Amino acid sequence: MAETATQCGSPAIGTSSADVLREPCRTAAAWRAADLDDPAEWRFELSPSHLDELDAALKAARRNGIVLLRITRERFPLPSLGTELRRIAHALENGRGFAVIKGIPLQRYDDAEINTLFWGMAQYLGFPVSQDSFGRKLGRVRGAAAGPELRTGGSDVVALLSPRLGGSSTVVSSAALYNEVLARDPLLAERMYRHFWFDRRGEQLPGESPYRSVPLACWCDGKLSVRYARRDIESAQRFPEVPRLEPADVALFELIDGLAAEFRFGVDVEPGDIQLFNNYAVLHAQGGDIADPAAGDSLRRLWLTLHDGRKLPPDFSWETAGYGGPRGRGGVAPRDVITRAS
């Protein structure tokens, strides 16, 4: 590659000749749907011995009275499965950018036990960050919005535990999208390194701006990272001080959305599946009947800072103060309140 800078710049307007990838990204993250013919690349099946380890760790946590937010890798030992989860974390960061862990028998467990299993397994990937200004780290998604948006999230990785109805997801390689934009219009690809304004939708702290300015793309330490959420960008236009979108910006969004619809890869989700998406490597969306609100069923969600995440420039991500844990990257800074994970 022509641009192989190992330092991460932070230029005032989001671009510099050293920070723009002007050749196609050729890492494993740049995949098309046809490249995913071997499910073993992204799908991991829990074995009976892994389930035994989960049962033992769950019983130990309950016996010792460890509350959810205090569960760590050390307090939720998974001798064999933990090694596999660390391997999956490495693949999320250096491989395809998404994974599905299959085989959690939800019918064995009550609601609190499912939360504990999900949280405990996630500790081997990274540590959760707050999803809202109240400090909630274990979120719930009830039902699916019509026309789910292919987008990225606000943390290194989003982890989703499917409820008892299962559902479906769609995933697209950000690097493949970037490569095609670059091939069709290099000026639009370079435009991705400019700063865009994202609506924070009321989750800012008192005195903070209601929007955040970040680039759509960065090329740092040999890795391409993309952040894209068109609805949030367009919503930020309601603030009069936010610069107006230019025709070239809209053309870029239309191209990205069109390519995402063309390149998307569908994943059927069964009850008990854990889906993992690296928000810098893939766009993703959840659709279908993912939950049954009448039955109190819901999709569980964690936003994670990876233990060994990529290097990023300071204008592409942000630090989040920890609530009941270490400071993380991305997420929503919690207000100074006491709350419980839900």
CSV table of C-alpha atoms in Angstrom, one decimal:
chain,number,residue,atom,x,y,z
A,1,MET,CA,0.0,0.0,0.0
A,2,ALA,CA,1.2,3.5,-0.8
A,3,GLU,CA,0.0,5.0,2.5
A,4,THR,CA,1.5,3.0,5.4
A,5,ALA,CA,1.9,5.6,8.0
A,6,THR,CA,2.2,4.1,11.5
A,7,GLN,CA,1.3,7.3,13.3
A,8,CYS,CA,-2.2,8.5,13.7
A,9,GLY,CA,-2.7,12.1,12.7
A,10,SER,CA,-5.3,14.5,14.0
A,11,PRO,CA,-5.6,17.2,11.4
A,12,ALA,CA,-7.9,20.2,12.0
A,13,ILE,CA,-10.3,19.4,9.2
A,14,GLY,CA,-9.9,15.6,9.3
A,15,THR,CA,-7.6,15.1,6.3
A,16,SER,CA,-3.9,15.1,5.4
A,17,SER,CA,-2.0,13.5,2.6
A,18,ALA,CA,-0.4,11.1,5.2
A,19,ASP,CA,-3.7,10.0,6.7
A,20,VAL,CA,-5.7,9.2,3.5
A,21,LEU,CA,-5.6,5.6,2.1
A,22,ARG,CA,-5.5,6.1,-1.7
A,23,GLU,CA,-5.2,2.5,-2.7
A,24,PRO,CA,-7.7,-0.3,-2.0
A,25,CYS,CA,-7.6,-1.8,1.5
A,26,ARG,CA,-6.4,-5.4,1.1
A,27,THR,CA,-6.8,-6.7,4.6
A,28,ALA,CA,-9.1,-9.6,5.7
A,29,ALA,CA,-11.6,-6.9,6.7
A,30,ALA,CA,-12.2,-6.1,3.0
A,31,TRP,CA,-14.6,-8.9,2.1
A,32,ARG,CA,-17.6,-9.5,-0.1
A,33,ALA,CA,-20.4,-11.9,0.6
A,34,ALA,CA,-19.0,-14.4,-1.8
A,35,ASP,CA,-15.9,-14.6,0.4
A,36,LEU,CA,-17.8,-16.0,3.3
A,37,ASP,CA,-18.5,-19.4,1.9
A,38,ASP,CA,-16.9,-21.1,5.0
A,39,PRO,CA,-19.1,-20.3,8.0
A,40,ALA,CA,-16.3,-21.5,10.3
A,41,GLU,CA,-14.5,-18.2,9.5
A,42,TRP,CA,-17.2,-16.3,11.5
A,43,ARG,CA,-19.3,-18.8,13.4
A,44,PHE,CA,-18.3,-20.6,16.6
A,45,GLU,CA,-20.3,-23.5,18.1
A,46,LEU,CA,-20.2,-24.0,21.9
A,47,SER,CA,-19.3,-27.5,22.8
A,48,PRO,CA,-20.8,-29.5,25.8
A,49,SER,CA,-17.6,-28.9,27.7
A,50,HIS,CA,-17.9,-25.1,27.1
A,51,LEU,CA,-21.5,-25.3,28.4
A,52,ASP,CA,-20.2,-27.1,31.5
A,53,GLU,CA,-17.7,-24.3,32.1
A,54,LEU,CA,-20.4,-21.7,31.8
A,55,ASP,CA,-22.6,-23.6,34.3
A,56,ALA,CA,-19.8,-23.8,36.7
A,57,ALA,CA,-18.9,-20.2,36.4
A,58,LEU,CA,-22.5,-19.1,36.8
A,59,LYS,CA,-23.0,-21.2,39.9
A,60,ALA,CA,-19.8,-19.8,41.5
A,61,ALA,CA,-20.8,-16.2,40.8
A,62,ARG,CA,-24.3,-16.8,42.3
A,63,ARG,CA,-22.8,-18.8,45.3
A,64,ASN,CA,-20.3,-16.0,46.0
A,65,GLY,CA,-23.0,-13.3,45.7
A,66,ILE,CA,-21.1,-11.3,43.0
A,67,VAL,CA,-23.3,-8.6,41.5
A,68,LEU,CA,-23.3,-8.2,37.7
A,69,LEU,CA,-21.1,-5.1,37.5
A,70,ARG,CA,-18.4,-6.8,39.6
A,71,ILE,CA,-18.1,-9.9,37.5
A,72,THR,CA,-14.7,-10.0,35.7
A,73,ARG,CA,-12.7,-12.6,33.9
A,74,GLU,CA,-11.1,-13.6,37.2
A,75,ARG,CA,-14.4,-14.0,38.9
A,76,PHE,CA,-16.0,-15.8,35.9
A,77,PRO,CA,-13.4,-18.5,35.1
A,78,LEU,CA,-13.7,-20.2,31.7
A,79,PRO,CA,-10.5,-22.2,31.3
A,80,SER,CA,-11.2,-23.5,27.7
A,81,LEU,CA,-13.9,-21.3,26.5
A,82,GLY,CA,-12.0,-18.2,27.6
A,83,THR,CA,-9.2,-19.1,25.2
A,84,GLU,CA,-11.7,-19.4,22.3
A,85,LEU,CA,-13.3,-16.0,23.3
A,86,ARG,CA,-9.9,-14.3,23.2
A,87,ARG,CA,-9.3,-15.9,19.7
A,88,ILE,CA,-12.7,-14.5,18.6
A,89,ALA,CA,-11.7,-11.0,19.9
A,90,HIS,CA,-8.5,-11.2,17.8
A,91,ALA,CA,-10.6,-12.1,14.7
A,92,LEU,CA,-13.0,-9.2,15.4
A,93,GLU,CA,-10.0,-6.8,15.3
A,94,ASN,CA,-7.8,-8.4,12.7
A,95,GLY,CA,-10.2,-10.6,10.6
A,96,ARG,CA,-13.6,-10.3,9.1
A,97,GLY,CA,-14.8,-7.9,11.8
A,98,PHE,CA,-17.9,-9.9,12.9
A,99,ALA,CA,-18.7,-13.3,14.6
A,100,VAL,CA,-21.6,-15.3,15.9
A,101,ILE,CA,-21.3,-17.6,18.9
A,102,LYS,CA,-24.0,-20.3,18.9
A,103,GLY,CA,-25.4,-22.8,21.3
A,104,ILE,CA,-26.5,-21.0,24.6
A,105,PRO,CA,-29.5,-23.0,25.7
A,106,LEU,CA,-31.7,-20.2,27.0
A,107,GLN,CA,-34.4,-22.6,28.2
A,108,ARG,CA,-32.0,-23.7,31.0
A,109,TYR,CA,-31.8,-20.3,32.6
A,110,ASP,CA,-33.8,-17.5,34.2
A,111,ASP,CA,-33.5,-13.9,33.1
A,112,ALA,CA,-30.8,-13.0,35.7
A,113,GLU,CA,-28.8,-16.0,34.8
A,114,ILE,CA,-28.9,-15.2,31.1
A,115,ASN,CA,-27.6,-11.7,32.0
A,116,THR,CA,-24.8,-13.1,34.0
A,117,LEU,CA,-23.7,-15.5,31.3
A,118,PHE,CA,-23.7,-12.8,28.6
A,119,TRP,CA,-21.8,-10.4,30.8
A,120,GLY,CA,-19.3,-13.0,32.0
A,121,MET,CA,-18.5,-14.2,28.4
A,122,ALA,CA,-18.1,-10.6,27.2
A,123,GLN,CA,-15.4,-9.9,29.8
A,124,TYR,CA,-13.0,-12.1,27.8
A,125,LEU,CA,-13.5,-9.8,24.7
A,126,GLY,CA,-13.4,-6.4,26.4
A,127,PHE,CA,-15.1,-4.4,29.1
A,128,PRO,CA,-18.6,-2.8,28.7
A,129,VAL,CA,-19.1,1.0,28.4
A,130,SER,CA,-22.2,3.0,29.2
A,131,GLN,CA,-24.9,3.1,26.6
A,132,ASP,CA,-26.7,6.1,27.9
A,133,SER,CA,-26.3,9.1,30.2
A,134,PHE,CA,-27.7,7.1,33.1
A,135,GLY,CA,-24.7,4.7,33.0
A,136,ARG,CA,-26.6,1.6,31.9
A,137,LYS,CA,-24.2,-1.0,30.4
A,138,LEU,CA,-26.5,-3.9,29.7
A,139,GLY,CA,-29.2,-2.6,27.3
A,140,ARG,CA,-32.4,-4.0,26.0
A,141,VAL,CA,-33.9,-3.7,22.5
A,142,ARG,CA,-37.6,-4.6,22.3
A,143,GLY,CA,-38.9,-5.3,18.8
A,144,ALA,CA,-37.4,-4.2,15.5
A,145,ALA,CA,-37.8,-0.9,13.8
A,146,ALA,CA,-39.1,-0.8,10.3
A,147,GLY,CA,-36.4,-0.4,7.7
A,148,PRO,CA,-33.4,-1.0,9.9
A,149,GLU,CA,-30.5,1.2,9.1
A,150,LEU,CA,-27.1,-0.2,8.1
A,151,ARG,CA,-24.7,1.7,10.3
A,152,THR,CA,-21.9,1.6,12.8
A,153,GLY,CA,-22.3,2.0,16.6
A,154,GLY,CA,-20.5,4.2,19.2
A,155,SER,CA,-18.1,1.7,20.7
A,156,ASP,CA,-15.3,-0.7,19.6
A,157,VAL,CA,-17.7,-3.7,19.5
A,158,VAL,CA,-21.4,-4.3,19.9
A,159,ALA,CA,-22.5,-7.6,21.4
A,160,LEU,CA,-26.0,-8.8,20.9
A,161,LEU,CA,-27.6,-11.8,22.6
A,162,SER,CA,-30.7,-13.0,20.7
A,163,PRO,CA,-33.9,-13.7,22.6
A,164,ARG,CA,-36.1,-16.7,22.4
A,165,LEU,CA,-37.6,-15.8,19.0
A,166,GLY,CA,-34.3,-15.4,17.1
A,167,GLY,CA,-34.4,-13.1,14.1
A,168,SER,CA,-31.9,-11.9,11.4
A,169,SER,CA,-29.1,-9.5,10.9
A,170,THR,CA,-27.3,-7.9,8.0
A,171,VAL,CA,-23.6,-7.1,7.9
A,172,VAL,CA,-21.4,-5.2,5.4
A,173,SER,CA,-17.6,-4.8,5.2
A,174,SER,CA,-16.7,-1.1,5.7
A,175,ALA,CA,-13.4,-1.7,3.9
A,176,ALA,CA,-15.2,-3.2,0.9
A,177,LEU,CA,-17.5,-0.2,0.7
A,178,TYR,CA,-14.5,2.1,0.9
A,179,ASN,CA,-12.7,0.3,-1.8
A,180,GLU,CA,-15.7,0.6,-4.2
A,181,VAL,CA,-16.2,4.3,-3.4
A,182,LEU,CA,-12.5,4.8,-4.1
A,183,ALA,CA,-12.7,3.0,-7.4
A,184,ARG,CA,-15.8,4.9,-8.5
A,185,ASP,CA,-14.9,8.4,-7.2
A,186,PRO,CA,-11.6,9.0,-5.5
A,187,LEU,CA,-12.7,12.5,-4.5
A,188,LEU,CA,-15.7,11.1,-2.6
A,189,ALA,CA,-13.5,8.6,-0.9
A,190,GLU,CA,-11.2,11.4,0.3
A,191,ARG,CA,-14.3,13.3,1.5
A,192,MET,CA,-14.8,10.5,4.0
A,193,TYR,CA,-11.8,11.9,6.0
A,194,ARG,CA,-13.6,15.2,6.6
A,195,HIS,CA,-15.4,15.8,9.8
A,196,PHE,CA,-19.2,15.3,9.9
A,197,TRP,CA,-21.5,16.3,12.7
A,198,PHE,CA,-23.5,13.5,14.5
A,199,ASP,CA,-26.6,14.2,16.6
A,200,ARG,CA,-26.0,12.9,20.2
A,201,ARG,CA,-29.8,12.7,20.6
A,202,GLY,CA,-29.9,14.3,24.1
A,203,GLU,CA,-27.2,12.0,25.6
A,204,GLN,CA,-24.7,14.7,26.1
A,205,LEU,CA,-23.7,15.9,29.6
A,206,PRO,CA,-24.8,19.3,30.9
A,207,GLY,CA,-22.8,22.0,29.2
A,208,GLU,CA,-21.6,19.7,26.4
A,209,SER,CA,-22.5,20.1,22.7
A,210,PRO,CA,-25.6,18.2,21.5
A,211,TYR,CA,-23.6,17.0,18.5
A,212,ARG,CA,-20.2,15.4,18.0
A,213,SER,CA,-17.8,16.1,15.1
A,214,VAL,CA,-15.8,13.1,13.8
A,215,PRO,CA,-14.5,11.9,10.4
A,216,LEU,CA,-16.2,9.0,8.6
A,217,ALA,CA,-12.9,7.3,7.9
A,218,CYS,CA,-9.4,7.1,9.3
A,219,TRP,CA,-6.3,5.3,8.1
A,220,CYS,CA,-4.2,4.6,11.2
A,221,ASP,CA,-1.4,2.1,11.9
A,222,GLY,CA,-2.2,0.0,8.9
A,223,LYS,CA,-5.9,-0.3,9.6
A,224,LEU,CA,-8.9,1.4,8.0
A,225,SER,CA,-11.7,2.4,10.3
A,226,VAL,CA,-15.1,3.7,9.2
A,227,ARG,CA,-17.9,5.4,11.2
A,228,TYR,CA,-21.2,5.9,9.5
A,229,ALA,CA,-24.7,6.6,10.7
A,230,ARG,CA,-26.6,8.7,8.1
A,231,ARG,CA,-29.7,9.3,10.2
A,232,ASP,CA,-27.6,10.8,13.0
A,233,ILE,CA,-25.7,13.0,10.6
A,234,GLU,CA,-28.9,14.3,8.9
A,235,SER,CA,-30.5,14.8,12.3
A,236,ALA,CA,-27.7,17.0,13.4
A,237,GLN,CA,-28.7,19.4,10.7
A,238,ARG,CA,-31.5,20.6,13.0
A,239,PHE,CA,-28.9,22.6,14.9
A,240,PRO,CA,-28.4,26.0,13.1
A,241,GLU,CA,-24.7,26.2,14.0
A,242,VAL,CA,-23.9,22.9,12.4
A,243,PRO,CA,-22.4,23.3,8.9
A,244,ARG,CA,-24.9,22.5,6.1
A,245,LEU,CA,-24.4,19.3,4.2
A,246,GLU,CA,-23.1,19.9,0.7
A,247,PRO,CA,-24.3,18.2,-2.5
A,248,ALA,CA,-21.2,16.1,-2.6
A,249,ASP,CA,-21.9,14.9,1.0
A,250,VAL,CA,-25.4,13.7,-0.1
A,251,ALA,CA,-23.8,12.0,-3.1
A,252,LEU,CA,-21.4,10.2,-0.9
A,253,PHE,CA,-24.2,9.0,1.4
A,254,GLU,CA,-26.3,7.8,-1.5
A,255,LEU,CA,-23.3,5.9,-2.9
A,256,ILE,CA,-22.5,4.3,0.5
A,257,ASP,CA,-26.1,3.3,1.0
A,258,GLY,CA,-26.5,1.9,-2.4
A,259,LEU,CA,-23.3,-0.2,-2.1
A,260,ALA,CA,-24.3,-1.4,1.3
A,261,ALA,CA,-27.5,-2.7,-0.1
A,262,GLU,CA,-25.6,-4.5,-2.8
A,263,PHE,CA,-22.8,-5.9,-0.7
A,264,ARG,CA,-24.8,-6.9,2.4
A,265,PHE,CA,-24.5,-10.4,3.9
A,266,GLY,CA,-27.5,-11.8,5.8
A,267,VAL,CA,-27.2,-13.8,9.0
A,268,ASP,CA,-30.0,-15.9,10.3
A,269,VAL,CA,-30.1,-15.6,14.1
A,270,GLU,CA,-31.3,-18.4,16.3
A,271,PRO,CA,-32.3,-18.1,20.0
A,272,GLY,CA,-29.2,-17.9,22.2
A,273,ASP,CA,-26.9,-16.7,19.5
A,274,ILE,CA,-24.4,-14.0,20.5
A,275,GLN,CA,-23.6,-11.6,17.6
A,276,LEU,CA,-20.4,-9.5,17.6
A,277,PHE,CA,-19.7,-6.6,15.3
A,278,ASN,CA,-16.6,-4.5,15.2
A,279,ASN,CA,-18.0,-1.0,14.6
A,280,TYR,CA,-14.9,0.2,12.8
A,281,ALA,CA,-14.8,-2.8,10.4
A,282,VAL,CA,-18.5,-3.4,9.5
A,283,LEU,CA,-21.9,-1.8,9.1
A,284,HIS,CA,-24.7,-3.8,10.6
A,285,ALA,CA,-28.5,-3.9,11.1
A,286,GLN,CA,-30.9,-6.1,13.0
A,287,GLY,CA,-34.3,-6.8,11.5
A,288,GLY,CA,-37.2,-9.3,11.7
A,289,ASP,CA,-39.0,-10.4,14.8
A,290,ILE,CA,-36.1,-10.2,17.2
A,291,ALA,CA,-38.2,-10.0,20.3
A,292,ASP,CA,-41.7,-10.6,21.7
A,293,PRO,CA,-42.6,-7.5,23.8
A,294,ALA,CA,-45.8,-9.1,25.1
A,295,ALA,CA,-43.7,-11.9,26.6
A,296,GLY,CA,-41.2,-9.5,28.1
A,297,ASP,CA,-38.6,-10.9,25.7
A,298,SER,CA,-35.8,-8.6,24.4
A,299,LEU,CA,-32.5,-8.5,22.6
A,300,ARG,CA,-29.7,-7.9,25.1
A,301,ARG,CA,-26.9,-5.5,24.1
A,302,LEU,CA,-23.4,-4.7,25.3
A,303,TRP,CA,-21.1,-2.0,24.0
A,304,LEU,CA,-17.5,-3.1,24.5
A,305,THR,CA,-14.0,-1.6,24.5
A,306,LEU,CA,-11.8,-4.4,23.3
A,307,HIS,CA,-8.9,-5.4,25.5
A,308,ASP,CA,-6.5,-5.2,22.5
A,309,GLY,CA,-8.3,-2.7,20.3
A,310,ARG,CA,-6.8,-0.8,17.4
A,311,LYS,CA,-4.9,2.4,17.7
A,312,LEU,CA,-7.2,5.4,16.8
A,313,PRO,CA,-6.5,9.1,16.4
A,314,PRO,CA,-8.0,11.4,19.1
A,315,ASP,CA,-10.5,13.0,16.6
A,316,PHE,CA,-12.0,9.7,15.6
A,317,SER,CA,-13.0,8.3,19.0
A,318,TRP,CA,-13.5,9.5,22.5
A,319,GLU,CA,-12.9,8.4,26.1
A,320,THR,CA,-15.9,7.5,28.3
A,321,ALA,CA,-15.7,7.8,32.1
A,322,GLY,CA,-16.2,4.5,33.7
A,323,TYR,CA,-19.3,3.7,35.9
A,324,GLY,CA,-18.6,0.7,38.0
A,325,GLY,CA,-15.5,-0.1,35.9
A,326,PRO,CA,-12.5,1.3,33.9
A,327,ARG,CA,-12.7,4.2,31.5
A,328,GLY,CA,-13.5,3.0,28.0
A,329,ARG,CA,-13.5,4.1,24.4
A,330,GLY,CA,-16.7,5.3,22.8
A,331,GLY,CA,-20.1,4.9,24.4
A,332,VAL,CA,-22.0,7.6,26.3
A,333,ALA,CA,-20.5,9.4,29.3
A,334,PRO,CA,-22.8,8.7,32.3
A,335,ARG,CA,-24.2,11.4,34.5
A,336,ASP,CA,-23.2,11.4,38.2
A,337,VAL,CA,-26.0,9.1,39.4
A,338,ILE,CA,-26.3,5.6,40.9
A,339,THR,CA,-28.1,3.2,38.7
A,340,ARG,CA,-28.3,-0.5,38.0
A,341,ALA,CA,-27.6,-2.4,34.8
A,342,SER,CA,-30.9,-3.5,33.3
